[in-house]
Short mmCIF file of C-alpha atoms and ligand atoms in Angstrom, two decimals:
data_model
loop_
_atom_site.label_atom_id
_atom_site.label_comp_id
_atom_site.label_asym_id
_atom_site.label_seq_id
_atom_site.Cartn_x
_atom_site.Cartn_y
_atom_site.Cartn_z
CA UNK A 397 0.06 -0.07 0.04
CA UNK A 398 1.48 3.38 -0.99
CA UNK A 399 2.43 5.56 1.85
CA UNK A 400 0.72 8.99 1.76
CA UNK A 401 3.09 11.89 1.90
CA UNK A 402 3.46 13.67 5.28
CA UNK A 403 1.36 16.72 5.93
CA UNK A 404 3.46 19.68 4.98
CA UNK A 405 2.97 21.19 8.50
CA UNK A 406 4.13 18.08 10.15
CA UNK A 407 7.76 19.29 10.09
CA UNK A 408 6.88 22.49 12.03
CA UNK A 409 5.76 20.18 14.88
CA UNK A 410 8.91 18.02 14.69
CA UNK A 411 11.28 20.84 14.59
CA UNK A 412 9.49 22.84 17.37
CA UNK A 413 9.63 19.64 19.53
CA UNK A 414 13.28 19.24 18.79
CA UNK A 415 14.03 23.05 19.60
CA UNK A 416 12.12 22.45 22.89
CA UNK A 417 14.24 19.40 23.63
CA UNK A 418 17.41 21.42 23.14
CA UNK A 419 15.98 24.52 24.99
CA UNK A 420 14.96 22.39 28.07
CA UNK A 421 18.29 20.60 28.34
CA UNK A 422 19.87 24.03 28.12
CA UNK A 423 17.57 25.08 30.82
CA UNK A 424 18.44 22.33 33.25
CA UNK A 425 22.29 22.76 32.53
CA UNK A 426 22.39 26.37 33.31
CA UNK A 427 20.92 25.76 36.83
CA UNK A 428 23.50 22.96 37.68
CA UNK A 429 25.79 24.53 40.28
CA UNK A 430 29.22 24.37 38.62
CA UNK A 431 27.67 25.66 35.37
CA UNK A 432 25.64 28.36 37.11
CA UNK A 433 28.78 29.67 38.95
CA UNK A 434 30.68 29.71 35.55
CA UNK A 435 27.79 31.49 33.74
CA UNK A 436 27.57 34.03 36.78
CA UNK A 437 31.41 34.64 36.58
CA UNK A 438 31.10 35.70 32.94
CA UNK A 439 28.25 38.18 33.40
CA UNK A 440 24.98 36.11 33.04
CA UNK A 441 22.14 37.25 32.99
CA UNK A 442 23.01 40.91 33.01
CA UNK A 443 25.67 41.31 30.43
CA UNK A 444 28.86 40.14 29.02
CA UNK A 445 29.47 36.75 27.31
CA UNK A 446 27.38 35.10 29.99
CA UNK A 447 24.18 36.96 28.78
CA UNK A 448 24.45 35.53 25.32
CA UNK A 449 23.93 32.08 26.79
CA UNK A 450 21.58 32.89 29.47
CA UNK A 451 18.93 34.28 28.75
CA UNK A 452 19.41 35.11 25.05
CA UNK A 453 20.20 31.65 23.61
CA UNK A 454 17.75 30.08 26.04
CA UNK A 455 14.95 32.35 25.38
CA UNK A 456 15.15 32.25 21.62
CA UNK A 457 15.48 28.57 21.10
CA UNK A 458 12.30 27.97 23.33
CA UNK A 459 10.34 31.08 22.42
CA UNK A 460 11.10 31.30 18.66
CA UNK A 461 12.10 27.68 18.00
CA UNK A 462 9.57 26.04 20.36
CA UNK A 463 6.63 28.35 20.56
CA UNK A 464 6.61 30.52 17.44
CA UNK A 465 7.03 27.53 15.13
CA UNK A 466 4.10 25.69 16.65
CA UNK A 467 1.94 29.01 16.47
CA UNK A 468 2.95 29.35 12.75
CA UNK A 469 1.93 25.85 11.97
CA UNK A 470 -1.37 26.11 14.07
CA UNK A 471 -2.36 29.33 12.28
CA UNK A 472 -1.48 27.98 8.97
CA UNK A 473 -3.74 24.90 9.79
CA UNK A 474 -6.62 26.97 11.26
CA UNK A 475 -6.87 29.58 8.59
CA UNK A 476 -8.55 27.55 5.84
CA UNK A 477 -10.64 25.97 8.53
CA UNK A 478 -11.83 29.23 10.05
CA UNK A 479 -11.90 31.29 6.68
CA UNK A 480 -13.23 28.34 4.44
CA UNK A 481 -10.64 29.47 2.07
CA UNK A 482 -7.18 28.09 1.24
CA UNK A 483 -3.92 29.91 2.36
CA UNK A 484 -2.56 32.55 -0.22
CA UNK A 485 0.71 30.44 -0.95
CA UNK A 486 1.98 26.95 0.06
CA UNK A 487 5.49 28.21 -1.30
CA UNK A 488 5.46 30.82 1.45
CA UNK A 489 4.53 27.95 4.12
CA UNK A 490 7.87 26.26 2.96
CA UNK A 491 9.75 29.40 3.03
CA UNK A 492 8.43 30.33 6.59
CA UNK A 493 9.51 26.86 7.94
CA UNK A 494 13.11 26.82 6.28
CA UNK A 495 14.14 30.59 6.93
CA UNK A 496 12.64 30.54 10.75
CA UNK A 497 14.16 27.03 11.45
CA UNK A 498 17.53 27.74 9.83
CA UNK A 499 17.50 31.26 11.65
CA UNK A 500 17.03 29.73 14.99
CA UNK A 501 19.77 27.25 14.44
CA UNK A 502 22.01 29.99 13.28
CA UNK A 503 21.09 32.38 16.09
CA UNK A 504 21.34 29.88 18.83
CA UNK A 505 24.75 28.52 17.50
CA UNK A 506 26.18 32.00 17.21
CA UNK A 507 25.14 33.11 20.79
CA UNK A 508 26.42 29.78 22.14
CA UNK A 509 29.74 29.74 20.34
CA UNK A 510 30.60 33.46 21.08
CA UNK A 511 29.16 32.94 24.57
CA UNK A 512 31.48 30.16 25.32
CA UNK A 513 34.38 31.50 23.38
CA UNK A 514 34.41 35.04 24.79
CA UNK A 515 33.45 33.45 28.33
CA UNK A 516 36.75 31.52 28.29
CA UNK A 517 38.73 34.51 26.97
CA UNK A 518 37.12 36.76 29.61
CA UNK A 519 38.29 34.49 32.62
CA UNK A 520 41.86 34.24 31.09
CA UNK A 521 42.32 37.76 30.17
CA UNK A 522 39.30 40.22 30.03
CA UNK A 523 41.18 42.52 27.46
CA UNK A 524 41.29 39.80 24.74
CA UNK A 525 37.39 39.62 24.58
CA UNK A 526 37.02 42.79 22.47
CA UNK A 527 39.21 41.04 19.64
CA UNK A 528 36.95 38.12 19.34
CA UNK A 529 33.93 40.18 19.74
CA UNK A 530 34.77 42.00 16.53
CA UNK A 531 33.25 39.06 14.58
CA UNK A 532 29.90 38.94 16.59
CA UNK A 533 28.05 41.88 14.94
CA UNK A 534 28.18 40.69 11.43
CA UNK A 535 27.49 37.13 12.14
CA UNK A 536 24.36 37.90 14.54
CA UNK A 537 23.21 40.27 11.98
CA UNK A 538 23.04 37.57 9.24
CA UNK A 539 21.41 34.96 11.35
CA UNK A 540 18.94 37.49 12.84
CA UNK A 541 17.93 38.58 9.28
CA UNK A 542 17.49 34.81 8.18
CA UNK A 543 15.22 34.47 11.24
CA UNK A 544 13.35 37.69 10.46
CA UNK A 545 12.71 36.61 6.79
CA UNK A 546 11.00 33.46 8.16
CA UNK A 547 8.70 35.70 10.28
CA UNK A 548 8.06 38.13 7.30
CA UNK A 549 7.07 35.23 4.95
CA UNK A 550 4.58 34.16 7.68
CA UNK A 551 3.18 37.58 8.17
CA UNK A 552 2.89 38.10 4.44
CA UNK A 553 1.07 34.75 3.76
CA UNK A 554 -1.27 35.58 6.58
CA UNK A 555 -2.10 39.03 5.57
CA UNK A 556 -2.38 38.12 1.86
CA UNK A 557 -4.55 35.05 2.69
CA UNK A 558 -6.97 37.46 4.73
CA UNK A 559 -6.82 40.02 1.67
CA UNK A 560 -8.17 37.20 -0.44
CA UNK A 561 -11.32 36.95 1.81
CA UNK A 562 -12.06 40.68 1.00
CA UNK A 563 -10.93 40.74 -2.56
CA UNK A 564 -13.18 37.89 -3.73
CA UNK A 565 -15.97 38.78 -1.16
C1 LIG B 1359 13.74 37.76 14.14
C2 LIG B 1359 13.25 37.59 15.36
C3 LIG B 1359 14.08 38.02 16.55
C4 LIG B 1359 15.30 38.59 16.68
C5 LIG B 1359 16.37 38.74 15.61
C6 LIG B 1359 15.71 38.81 18.10
C7 LIG B 1359 16.80 39.30 18.79
C8 LIG B 1359 16.91 39.70 20.09
C9 LIG B 1359 18.00 40.30 20.58
C10 LIG B 1359 19.35 40.71 19.80
C11 LIG B 1359 17.85 40.43 22.04
C12 LIG B 1359 18.85 40.88 22.96
C13 LIG B 1359 18.86 42.29 23.40
C14 LIG B 1359 19.83 42.38 24.53
O1 LIG B 1359 21.07 42.38 24.12
O2 LIG B 1359 19.47 42.42 25.70
C15 LIG B 1359 16.58 39.88 22.48
C16 LIG B 1359 16.08 39.67 23.51
C17 LIG B 1359 14.92 38.95 23.94
N1 LIG B 1359 14.13 38.49 22.95
FE1 LIG B 1359 14.27 38.33 20.88
N2 LIG B 1359 14.63 38.30 18.88
C18 LIG B 1359 13.54 37.93 17.96
C19 LIG B 1359 12.31 37.35 18.22
C20 LIG B 1359 11.95 37.27 19.44
C21 LIG B 1359 10.51 36.50 19.66
C22 LIG B 1359 9.52 36.11 18.82
C23 LIG B 1359 10.45 36.42 21.16
C24 LIG B 1359 9.46 35.87 22.10
C25 LIG B 1359 8.34 35.08 21.58
C26 LIG B 1359 11.72 36.97 21.71
C27 LIG B 1359 11.98 36.94 23.01
C28 LIG B 1359 13.19 37.70 23.61
C29 LIG B 1359 13.29 38.03 25.08
C30 LIG B 1359 12.50 37.39 26.14
C31 LIG B 1359 14.41 38.71 25.18
C32 LIG B 1359 15.11 39.24 26.52
C33 LIG B 1359 16.02 38.21 27.09
C34 LIG B 1359 16.50 39.04 28.28
O3 LIG B 1359 17.47 39.94 28.25
O4 LIG B 1359 15.90 38.74 29.28
N3 LIG B 1359 12.57 37.34 20.68
N4 LIG B 1359 16.05 39.38 20.96
#
């Protein structure tokens, strides 16, 4: 018997669950005493390298990766049910998933790599952090934009779908 292809929104659910898995493990690790002491010694949660790990990386993998991806899937599923009309674009559904997911992976990895790297440098010699931090602004700007494109594809698809309701009456 031929297997039916997976529903296009299923991957949102799987990726959201995966991000929650990473985010909750991150959450538990950051309260384990030796790790907590290390994070506090590099500025978490107020600033410095520690701030990138806790709360920034932790907040975004859970809030954007976990919650927002699930909300995007739920609203893409609910729109046709509530409006009795199809979504404006299924291509934008794909773009929403890939830009948002790759953006979350890039944003989280950038914050964790620079957080740990600069944290180790800070404890060795605080003056050496600035040299490493020179690379952070362009990298975080690129991955933030990728994540932002995912949001903007979603907003465009929802608003254009709503517009079809009024355009075709
Ligand atoms: C393209 C999307 C997004 C980008 C590029 C982004 C970027 C950032 C940046 C750069 C900060 C740190 C500001 C600082 O240095 O203190 C921040 C803070 C924060 N963001 Fe986002 N963000 C995005 C979406 C979201 C969303 C959708 C949520 C929640 C649903 C969220 C929750 C938070 C929280 C809770 C903080 C504060 C963390 C803290 O300092 O306690 N972000 N975000």
